[in-house]
PDB file of C-alpha atoms in Angstrom:
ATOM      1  CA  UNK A 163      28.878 135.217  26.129  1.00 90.00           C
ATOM      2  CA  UNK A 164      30.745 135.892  23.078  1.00 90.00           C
ATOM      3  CA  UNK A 165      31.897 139.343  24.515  1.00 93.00           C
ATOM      4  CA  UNK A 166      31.933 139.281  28.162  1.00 95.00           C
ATOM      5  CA  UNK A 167      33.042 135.719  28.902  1.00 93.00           C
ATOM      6  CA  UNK A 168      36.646 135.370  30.909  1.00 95.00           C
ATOM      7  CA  UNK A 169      36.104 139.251  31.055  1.00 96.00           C
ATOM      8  CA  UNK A 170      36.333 139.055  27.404  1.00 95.00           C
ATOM      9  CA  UNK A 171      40.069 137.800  27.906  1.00 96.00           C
ATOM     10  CA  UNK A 172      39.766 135.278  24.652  1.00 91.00           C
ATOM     11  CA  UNK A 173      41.266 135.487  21.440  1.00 86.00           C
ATOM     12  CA  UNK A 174      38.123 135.081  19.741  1.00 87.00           C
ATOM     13  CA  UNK A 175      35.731 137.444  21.651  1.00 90.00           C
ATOM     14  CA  UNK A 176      33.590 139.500  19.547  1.00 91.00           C
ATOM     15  CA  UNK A 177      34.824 142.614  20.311  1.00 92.00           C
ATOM     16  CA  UNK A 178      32.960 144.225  17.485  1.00 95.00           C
ATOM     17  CA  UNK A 179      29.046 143.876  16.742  1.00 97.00           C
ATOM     18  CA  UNK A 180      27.421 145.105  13.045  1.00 97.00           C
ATOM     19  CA  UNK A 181      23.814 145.034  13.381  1.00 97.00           C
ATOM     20  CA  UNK A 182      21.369 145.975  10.582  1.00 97.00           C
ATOM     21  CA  UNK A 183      20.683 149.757  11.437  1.00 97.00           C
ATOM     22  CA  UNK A 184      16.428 149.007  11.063  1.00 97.00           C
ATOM     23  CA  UNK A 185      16.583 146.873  14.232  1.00 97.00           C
ATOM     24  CA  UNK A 186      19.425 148.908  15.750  1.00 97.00           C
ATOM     25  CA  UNK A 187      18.086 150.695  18.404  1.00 97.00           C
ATOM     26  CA  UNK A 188      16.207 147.118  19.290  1.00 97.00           C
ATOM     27  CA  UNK A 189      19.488 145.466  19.696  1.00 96.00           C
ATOM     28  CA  UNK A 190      21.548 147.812  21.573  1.00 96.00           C
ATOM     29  CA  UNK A 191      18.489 148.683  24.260  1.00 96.00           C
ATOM     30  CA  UNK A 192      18.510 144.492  24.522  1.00 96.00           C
ATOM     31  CA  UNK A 193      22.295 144.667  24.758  1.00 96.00           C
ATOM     32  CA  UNK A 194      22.444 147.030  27.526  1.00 97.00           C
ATOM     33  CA  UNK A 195      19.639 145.254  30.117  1.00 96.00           C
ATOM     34  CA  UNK A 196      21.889 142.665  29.771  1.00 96.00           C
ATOM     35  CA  UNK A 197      24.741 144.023  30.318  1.00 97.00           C
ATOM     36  CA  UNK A 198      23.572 145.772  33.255  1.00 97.00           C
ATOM     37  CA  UNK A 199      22.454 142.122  34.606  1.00 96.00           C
ATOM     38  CA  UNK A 200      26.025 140.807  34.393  1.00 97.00           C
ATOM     39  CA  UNK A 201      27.042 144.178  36.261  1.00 97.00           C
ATOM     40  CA  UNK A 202      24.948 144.092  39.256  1.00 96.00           C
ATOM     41  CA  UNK A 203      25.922 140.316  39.784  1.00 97.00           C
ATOM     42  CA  UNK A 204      29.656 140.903  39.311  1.00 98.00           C
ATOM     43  CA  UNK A 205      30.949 139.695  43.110  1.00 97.00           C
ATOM     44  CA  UNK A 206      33.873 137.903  44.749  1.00 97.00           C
ATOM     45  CA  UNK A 207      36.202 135.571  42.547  1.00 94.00           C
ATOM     46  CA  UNK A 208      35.016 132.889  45.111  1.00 96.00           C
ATOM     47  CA  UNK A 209      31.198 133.389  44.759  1.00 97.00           C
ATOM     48  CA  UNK A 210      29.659 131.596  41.942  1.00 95.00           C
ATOM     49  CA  UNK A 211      27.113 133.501  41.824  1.00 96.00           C
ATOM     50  CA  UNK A 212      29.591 135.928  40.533  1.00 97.00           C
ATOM     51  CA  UNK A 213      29.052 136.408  36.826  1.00 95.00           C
ATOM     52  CA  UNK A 214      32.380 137.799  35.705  1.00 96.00           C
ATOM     53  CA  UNK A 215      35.980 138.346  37.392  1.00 97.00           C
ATOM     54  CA  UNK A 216      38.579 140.501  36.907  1.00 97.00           C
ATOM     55  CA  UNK A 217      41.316 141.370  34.354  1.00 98.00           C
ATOM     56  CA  UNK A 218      44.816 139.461  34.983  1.00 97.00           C
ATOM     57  CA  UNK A 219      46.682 142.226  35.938  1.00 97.00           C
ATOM     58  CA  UNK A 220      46.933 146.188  36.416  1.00 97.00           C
ATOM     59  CA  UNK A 221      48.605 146.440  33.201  1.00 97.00           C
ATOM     60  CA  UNK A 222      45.829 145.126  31.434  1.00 97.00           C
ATOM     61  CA  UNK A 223      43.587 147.382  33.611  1.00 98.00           C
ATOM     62  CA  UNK A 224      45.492 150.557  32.519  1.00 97.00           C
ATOM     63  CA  UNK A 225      45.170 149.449  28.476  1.00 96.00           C
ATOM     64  CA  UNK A 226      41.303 148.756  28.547  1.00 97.00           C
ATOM     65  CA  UNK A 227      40.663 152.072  30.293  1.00 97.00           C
ATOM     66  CA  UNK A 228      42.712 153.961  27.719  1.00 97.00           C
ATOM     67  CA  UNK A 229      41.593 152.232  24.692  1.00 96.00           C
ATOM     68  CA  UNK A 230      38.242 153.394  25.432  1.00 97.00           C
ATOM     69  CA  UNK A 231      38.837 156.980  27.025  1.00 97.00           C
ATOM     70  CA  UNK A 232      40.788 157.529  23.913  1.00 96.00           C
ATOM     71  CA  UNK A 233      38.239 156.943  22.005  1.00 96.00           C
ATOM     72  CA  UNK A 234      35.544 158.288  23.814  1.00 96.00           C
ATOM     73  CA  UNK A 235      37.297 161.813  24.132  1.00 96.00           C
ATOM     74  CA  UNK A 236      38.341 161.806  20.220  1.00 95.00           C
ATOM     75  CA  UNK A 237      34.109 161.993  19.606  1.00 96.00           C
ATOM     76  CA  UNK A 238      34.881 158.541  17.544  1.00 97.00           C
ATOM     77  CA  UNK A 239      32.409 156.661  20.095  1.00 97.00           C
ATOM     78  CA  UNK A 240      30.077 157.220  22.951  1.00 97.00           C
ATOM     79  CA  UNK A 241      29.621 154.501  25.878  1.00 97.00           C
ATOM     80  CA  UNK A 242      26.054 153.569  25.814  1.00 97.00           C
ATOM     81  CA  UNK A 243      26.902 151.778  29.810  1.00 97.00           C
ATOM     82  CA  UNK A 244      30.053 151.021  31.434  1.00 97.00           C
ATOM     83  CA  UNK A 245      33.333 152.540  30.384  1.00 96.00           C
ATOM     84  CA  UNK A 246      35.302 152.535  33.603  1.00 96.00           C
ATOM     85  CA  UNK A 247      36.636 150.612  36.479  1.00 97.00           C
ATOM     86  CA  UNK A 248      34.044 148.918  39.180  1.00 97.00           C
ATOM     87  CA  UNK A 249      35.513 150.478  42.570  1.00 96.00           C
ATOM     88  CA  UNK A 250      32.489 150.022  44.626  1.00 96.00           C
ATOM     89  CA  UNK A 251      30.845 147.571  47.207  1.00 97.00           C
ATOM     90  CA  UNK A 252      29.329 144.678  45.256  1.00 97.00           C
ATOM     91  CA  UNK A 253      25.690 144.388  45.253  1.00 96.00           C
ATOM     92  CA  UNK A 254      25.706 140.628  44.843  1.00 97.00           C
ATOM     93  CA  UNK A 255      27.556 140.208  48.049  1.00 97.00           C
ATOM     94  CA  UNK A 256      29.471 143.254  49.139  1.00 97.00           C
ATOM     95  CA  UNK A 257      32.582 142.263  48.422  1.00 98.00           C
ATOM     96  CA  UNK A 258      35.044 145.707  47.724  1.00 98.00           C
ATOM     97  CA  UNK A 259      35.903 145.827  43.827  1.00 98.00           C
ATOM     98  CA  UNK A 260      38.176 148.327  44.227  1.00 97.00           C
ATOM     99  CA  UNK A 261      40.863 145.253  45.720  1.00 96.00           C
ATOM    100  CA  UNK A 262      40.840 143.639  42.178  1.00 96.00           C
ATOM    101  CA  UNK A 263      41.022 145.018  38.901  1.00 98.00           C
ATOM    102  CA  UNK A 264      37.243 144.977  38.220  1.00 98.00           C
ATOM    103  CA  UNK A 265      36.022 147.204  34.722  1.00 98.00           C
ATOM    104  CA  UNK A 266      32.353 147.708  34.295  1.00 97.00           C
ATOM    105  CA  UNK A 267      30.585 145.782  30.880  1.00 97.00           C
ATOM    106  CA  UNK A 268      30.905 148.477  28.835  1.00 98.00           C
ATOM    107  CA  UNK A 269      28.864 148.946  24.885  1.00 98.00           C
ATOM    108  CA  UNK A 270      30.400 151.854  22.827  1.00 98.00           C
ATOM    109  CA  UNK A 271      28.208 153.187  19.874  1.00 98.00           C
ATOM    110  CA  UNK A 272      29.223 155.815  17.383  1.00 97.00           C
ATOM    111  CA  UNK A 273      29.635 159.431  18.222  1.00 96.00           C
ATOM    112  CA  UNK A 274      30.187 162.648  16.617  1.00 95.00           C
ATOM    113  CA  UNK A 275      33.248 161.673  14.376  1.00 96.00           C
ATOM    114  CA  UNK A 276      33.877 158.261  12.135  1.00 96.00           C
ATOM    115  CA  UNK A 277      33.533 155.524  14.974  1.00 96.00           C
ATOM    116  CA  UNK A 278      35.657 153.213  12.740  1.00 96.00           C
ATOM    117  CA  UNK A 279      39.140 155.939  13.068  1.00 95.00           C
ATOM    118  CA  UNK A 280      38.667 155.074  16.613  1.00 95.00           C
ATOM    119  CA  UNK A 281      41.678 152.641  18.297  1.00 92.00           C
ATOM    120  CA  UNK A 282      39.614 150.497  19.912  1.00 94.00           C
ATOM    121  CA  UNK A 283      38.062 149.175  16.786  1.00 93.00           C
ATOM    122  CA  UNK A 284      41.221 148.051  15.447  1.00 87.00           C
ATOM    123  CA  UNK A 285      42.540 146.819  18.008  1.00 87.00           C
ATOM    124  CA  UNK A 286      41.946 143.285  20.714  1.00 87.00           C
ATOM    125  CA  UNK A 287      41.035 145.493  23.942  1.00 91.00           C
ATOM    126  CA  UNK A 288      41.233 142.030  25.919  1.00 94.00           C
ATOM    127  CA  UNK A 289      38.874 143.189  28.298  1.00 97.00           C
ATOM    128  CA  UNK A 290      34.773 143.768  28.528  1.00 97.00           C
ATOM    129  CA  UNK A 291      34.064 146.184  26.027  1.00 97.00           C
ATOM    130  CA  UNK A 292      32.446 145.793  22.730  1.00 97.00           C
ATOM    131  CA  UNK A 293      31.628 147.993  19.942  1.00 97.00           C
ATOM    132  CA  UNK A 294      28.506 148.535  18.117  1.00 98.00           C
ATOM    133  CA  UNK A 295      28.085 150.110  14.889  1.00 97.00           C
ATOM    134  CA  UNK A 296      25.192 150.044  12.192  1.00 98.00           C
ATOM    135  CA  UNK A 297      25.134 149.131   8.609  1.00 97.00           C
ATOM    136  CA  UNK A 298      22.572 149.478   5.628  1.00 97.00           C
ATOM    137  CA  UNK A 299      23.294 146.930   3.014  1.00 97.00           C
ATOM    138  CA  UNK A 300      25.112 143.799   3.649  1.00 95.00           C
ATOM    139  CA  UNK A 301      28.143 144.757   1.716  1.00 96.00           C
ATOM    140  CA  UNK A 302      28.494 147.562   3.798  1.00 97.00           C
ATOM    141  CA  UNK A 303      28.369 144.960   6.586  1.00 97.00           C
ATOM    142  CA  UNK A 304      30.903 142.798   5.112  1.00 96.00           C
ATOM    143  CA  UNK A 305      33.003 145.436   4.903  1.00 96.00           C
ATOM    144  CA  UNK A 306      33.084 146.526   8.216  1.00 96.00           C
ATOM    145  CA  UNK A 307      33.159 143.017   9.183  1.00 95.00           C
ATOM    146  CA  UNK A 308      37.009 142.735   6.978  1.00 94.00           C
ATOM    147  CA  UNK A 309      38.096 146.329   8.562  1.00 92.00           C
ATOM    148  CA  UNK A 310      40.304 145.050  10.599  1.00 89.00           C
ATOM    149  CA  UNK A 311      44.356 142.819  10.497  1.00 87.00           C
ATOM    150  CA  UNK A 312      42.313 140.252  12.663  1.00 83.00           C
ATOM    151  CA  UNK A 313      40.907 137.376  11.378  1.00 83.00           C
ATOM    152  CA  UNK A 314      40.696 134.596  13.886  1.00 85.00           C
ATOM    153  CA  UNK A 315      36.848 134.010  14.516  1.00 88.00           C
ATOM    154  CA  UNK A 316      33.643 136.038  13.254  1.00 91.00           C
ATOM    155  CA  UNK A 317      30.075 135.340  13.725  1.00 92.00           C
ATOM    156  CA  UNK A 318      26.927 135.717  11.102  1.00 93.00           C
ATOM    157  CA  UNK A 319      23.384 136.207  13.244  1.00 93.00           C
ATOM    158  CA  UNK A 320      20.362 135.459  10.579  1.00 92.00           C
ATOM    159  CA  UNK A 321      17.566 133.103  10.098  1.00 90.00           C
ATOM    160  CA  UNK A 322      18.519 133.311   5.752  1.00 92.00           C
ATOM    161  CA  UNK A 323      20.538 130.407   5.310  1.00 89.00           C
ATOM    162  CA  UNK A 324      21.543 131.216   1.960  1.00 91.00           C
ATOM    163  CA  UNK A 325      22.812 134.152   3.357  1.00 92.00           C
ATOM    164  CA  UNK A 326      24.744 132.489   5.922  1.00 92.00           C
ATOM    165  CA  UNK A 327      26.711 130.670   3.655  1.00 91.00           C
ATOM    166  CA  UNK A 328      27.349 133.624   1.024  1.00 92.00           C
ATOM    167  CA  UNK A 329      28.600 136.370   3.801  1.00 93.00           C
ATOM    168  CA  UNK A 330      30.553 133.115   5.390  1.00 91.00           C
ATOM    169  CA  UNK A 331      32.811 132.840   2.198  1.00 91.00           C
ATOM    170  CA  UNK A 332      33.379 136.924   2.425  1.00 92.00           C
ATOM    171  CA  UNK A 333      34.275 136.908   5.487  1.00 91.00           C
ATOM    172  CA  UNK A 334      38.048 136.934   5.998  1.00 91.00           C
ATOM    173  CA  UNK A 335      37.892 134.574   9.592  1.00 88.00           C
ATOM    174  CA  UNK A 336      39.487 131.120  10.195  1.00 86.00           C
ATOM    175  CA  UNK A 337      36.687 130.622  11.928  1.00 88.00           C
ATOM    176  CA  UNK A 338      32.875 131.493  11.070  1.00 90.00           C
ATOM    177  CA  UNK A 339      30.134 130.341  13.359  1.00 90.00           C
ATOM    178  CA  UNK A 340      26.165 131.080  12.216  1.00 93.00           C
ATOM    179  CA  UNK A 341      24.035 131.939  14.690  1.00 93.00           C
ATOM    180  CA  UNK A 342      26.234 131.039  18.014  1.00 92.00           C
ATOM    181  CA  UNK A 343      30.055 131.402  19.090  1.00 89.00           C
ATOM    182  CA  UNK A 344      32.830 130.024  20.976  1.00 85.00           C
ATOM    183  CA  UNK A 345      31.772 126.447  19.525  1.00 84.00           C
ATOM    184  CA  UNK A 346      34.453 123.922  18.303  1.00 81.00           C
ATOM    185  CA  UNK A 347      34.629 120.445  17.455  1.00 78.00           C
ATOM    186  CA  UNK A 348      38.099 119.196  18.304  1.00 77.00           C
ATOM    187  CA  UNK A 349      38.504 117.660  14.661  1.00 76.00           C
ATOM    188  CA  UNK A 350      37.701 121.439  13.079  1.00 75.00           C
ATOM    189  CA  UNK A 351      41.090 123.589  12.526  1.00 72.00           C
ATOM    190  CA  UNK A 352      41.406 126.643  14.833  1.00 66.00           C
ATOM    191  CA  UNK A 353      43.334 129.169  13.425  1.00 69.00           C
ATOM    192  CA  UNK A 354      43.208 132.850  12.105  1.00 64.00           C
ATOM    193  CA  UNK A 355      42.526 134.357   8.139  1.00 70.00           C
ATOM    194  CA  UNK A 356      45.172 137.088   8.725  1.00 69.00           C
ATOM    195  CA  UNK A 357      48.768 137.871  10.038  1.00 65.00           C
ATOM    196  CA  UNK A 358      47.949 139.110  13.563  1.00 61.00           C
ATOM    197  CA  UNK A 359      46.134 136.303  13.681  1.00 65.00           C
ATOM    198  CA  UNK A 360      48.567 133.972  15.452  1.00 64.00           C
ATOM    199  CA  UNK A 361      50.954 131.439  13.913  1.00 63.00           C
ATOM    200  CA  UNK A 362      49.221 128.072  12.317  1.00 64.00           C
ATOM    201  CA  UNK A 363      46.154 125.989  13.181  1.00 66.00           C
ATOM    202  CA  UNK A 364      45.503 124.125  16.520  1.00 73.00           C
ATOM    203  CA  UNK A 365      43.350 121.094  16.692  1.00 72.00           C
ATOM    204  CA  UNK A 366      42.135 118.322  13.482  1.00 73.00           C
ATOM    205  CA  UNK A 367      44.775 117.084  10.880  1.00 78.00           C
ATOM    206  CA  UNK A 368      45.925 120.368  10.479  1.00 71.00           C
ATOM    207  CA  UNK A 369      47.567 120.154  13.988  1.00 73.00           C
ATOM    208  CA  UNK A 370      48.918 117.533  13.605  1.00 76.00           C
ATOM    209  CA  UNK A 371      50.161 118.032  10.224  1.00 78.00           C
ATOM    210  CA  UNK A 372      52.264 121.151  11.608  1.00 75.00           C
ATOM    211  CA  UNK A 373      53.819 118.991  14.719  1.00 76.00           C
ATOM    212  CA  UNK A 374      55.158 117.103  11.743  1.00 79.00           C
ATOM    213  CA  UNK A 375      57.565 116.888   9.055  1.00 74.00           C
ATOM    214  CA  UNK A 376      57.049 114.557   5.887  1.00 73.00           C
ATOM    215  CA  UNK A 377      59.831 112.659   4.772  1.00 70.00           C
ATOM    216  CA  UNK A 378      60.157 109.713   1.994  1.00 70.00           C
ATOM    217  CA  UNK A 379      62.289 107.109   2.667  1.00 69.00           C
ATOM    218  CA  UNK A 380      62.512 104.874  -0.780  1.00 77.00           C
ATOM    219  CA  UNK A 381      63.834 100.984  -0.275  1.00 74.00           C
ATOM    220  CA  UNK A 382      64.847  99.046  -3.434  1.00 79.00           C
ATOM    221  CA  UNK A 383      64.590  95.388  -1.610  1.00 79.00           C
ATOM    222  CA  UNK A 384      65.367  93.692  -5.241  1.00 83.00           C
ATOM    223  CA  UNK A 385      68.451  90.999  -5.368  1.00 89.00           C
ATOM    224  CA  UNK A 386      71.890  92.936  -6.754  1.00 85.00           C
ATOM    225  CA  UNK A 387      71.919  91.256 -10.119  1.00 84.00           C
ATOM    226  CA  UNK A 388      68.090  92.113 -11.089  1.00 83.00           C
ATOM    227  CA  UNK A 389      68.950  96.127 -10.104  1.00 81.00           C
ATOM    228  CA  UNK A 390      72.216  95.851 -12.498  1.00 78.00           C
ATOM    229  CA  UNK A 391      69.843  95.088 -15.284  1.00 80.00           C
ATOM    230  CA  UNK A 392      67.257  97.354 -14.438  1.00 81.00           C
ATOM    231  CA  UNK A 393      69.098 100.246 -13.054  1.00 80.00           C
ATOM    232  CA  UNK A 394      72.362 100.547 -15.197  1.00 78.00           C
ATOM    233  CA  UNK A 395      71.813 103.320 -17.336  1.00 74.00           C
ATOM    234  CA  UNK A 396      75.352 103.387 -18.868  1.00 77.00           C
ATOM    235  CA  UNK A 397      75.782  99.620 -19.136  1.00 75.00           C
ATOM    236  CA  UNK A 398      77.898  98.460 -21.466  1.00 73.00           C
ATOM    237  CA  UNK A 399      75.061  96.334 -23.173  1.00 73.00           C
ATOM    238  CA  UNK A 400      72.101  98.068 -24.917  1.00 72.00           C
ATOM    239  CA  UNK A 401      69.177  97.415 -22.350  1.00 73.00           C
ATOM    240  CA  UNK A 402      66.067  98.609 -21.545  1.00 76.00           C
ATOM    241  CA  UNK A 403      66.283 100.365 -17.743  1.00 74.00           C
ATOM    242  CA  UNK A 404      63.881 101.879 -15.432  1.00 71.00           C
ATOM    243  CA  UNK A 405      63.247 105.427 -14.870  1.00 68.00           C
ATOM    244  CA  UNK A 406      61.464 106.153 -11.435  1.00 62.00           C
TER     245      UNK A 406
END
């Protein structure tokens, strides 16, 4: 859900997944039944049976497809499934992909050459592909995690709650969610860690706070002859005056 949902057209989609390289192969095998599941139920915009549309427009089309054939043809990554546009008959309920911009679920794992010099890990494809690279140790995971001039929303998968909370303070994310996604109370700030991260925080105080602007208006409701005496500070008789 966190990838593919809206065709992965969300800000905080996680277009990048770290898993622990001694259940790697476990993960990505899971990753990919699944995502060939959402692909043979992909149908007509009006079907909901359909589990995912298409991207908005062919512009957006055009920049999925060469974020990842970019990287695919550099050696950077390899598409485990998917990695191009759905053209055929649907076999949900025939209706012809090819008359919407369709593109395939697609899971990208490391090639030949560093996966991480590839474009499509630094950047927000905006569509339904997701990278998937191993780590060893979990600083190497944390720093793979903070490779990146995104930090809007990140998500920690463990049953170690102490860990939870340690790699949550490392991670450079506005948002941090432990063992789900997408999840938001309305009175918890929604904003990014880093520059390209948007502008500000929706939602909570914080929202409000920068619809705002604070201003002090200071009254001194005390009869005229009361502030002579205790606001005069060059009267002419030695007095003892207020100061703030």
């Amino acid at each position: 859900m966190s990838r593919y949902i809206a065709s992965g057209q969300t800000c905080v989609a996680s277009t990048r997944i770290i898993v622990q390289n001694r259940i790697f192969d476990q993960a990505i095998q899971k990753l990919k039944a699944k995502v060939e599941s959402i692909t043979c139920r992909i149908g007509a915009p009006t079907n909901p049976d359909s589990m995912m549309g298409p991207l908005i427009s062919q512009n957006q089309l055009e920049r999925v497809q060469h974020l990842v054939d970019e990287s695919v043809h550099q050696g950077n990554l390899i598409p485990l499934i998917g990695g191009r546009r759905l053209t055929s008959k649907s076999p949900l309920d025939g209706f012809d992909l090819s008359t919407g911009y369709f593109y395939e679920p697609t899971v990208l794992v490391p090639g030949k050459k560093n996966p991480t010099d590839a474009l499509i890990w630094r950047r927000e494809a905006f569509g339904p592909v997701v990278v998937v690279l191993g780590f060893d140790t979990e600083e190497g995971a944390i720093s793979l995690a903070n490779d990146t001039e995104f930090g809007l929303g990140a998500a920690i998968w463990t049953t170690n709650l102490s860990r939870a909370f340690r790699i949550s303070q490392m991670i450079e994310a506005g948002i941090v969610w432990v063992n789900t996604h997408h999840r938001n109370d309305p009175s918890s700030p929604w904003g990014g860690a880093k520059p390209a991260s948007g502008v500000g925080s929706e939602n909570g105080v914080d929202a409000y706070n920068s619809y705002t602007t604070t201003k002090s208006t200071i009254i001194n409701y005390a009869p005229c002859e009361e502030s002579l005496e205790t606001d005069d500070w060059f009267g002419l008789a030695s007095q003892n005056v207020r100061y703030g």
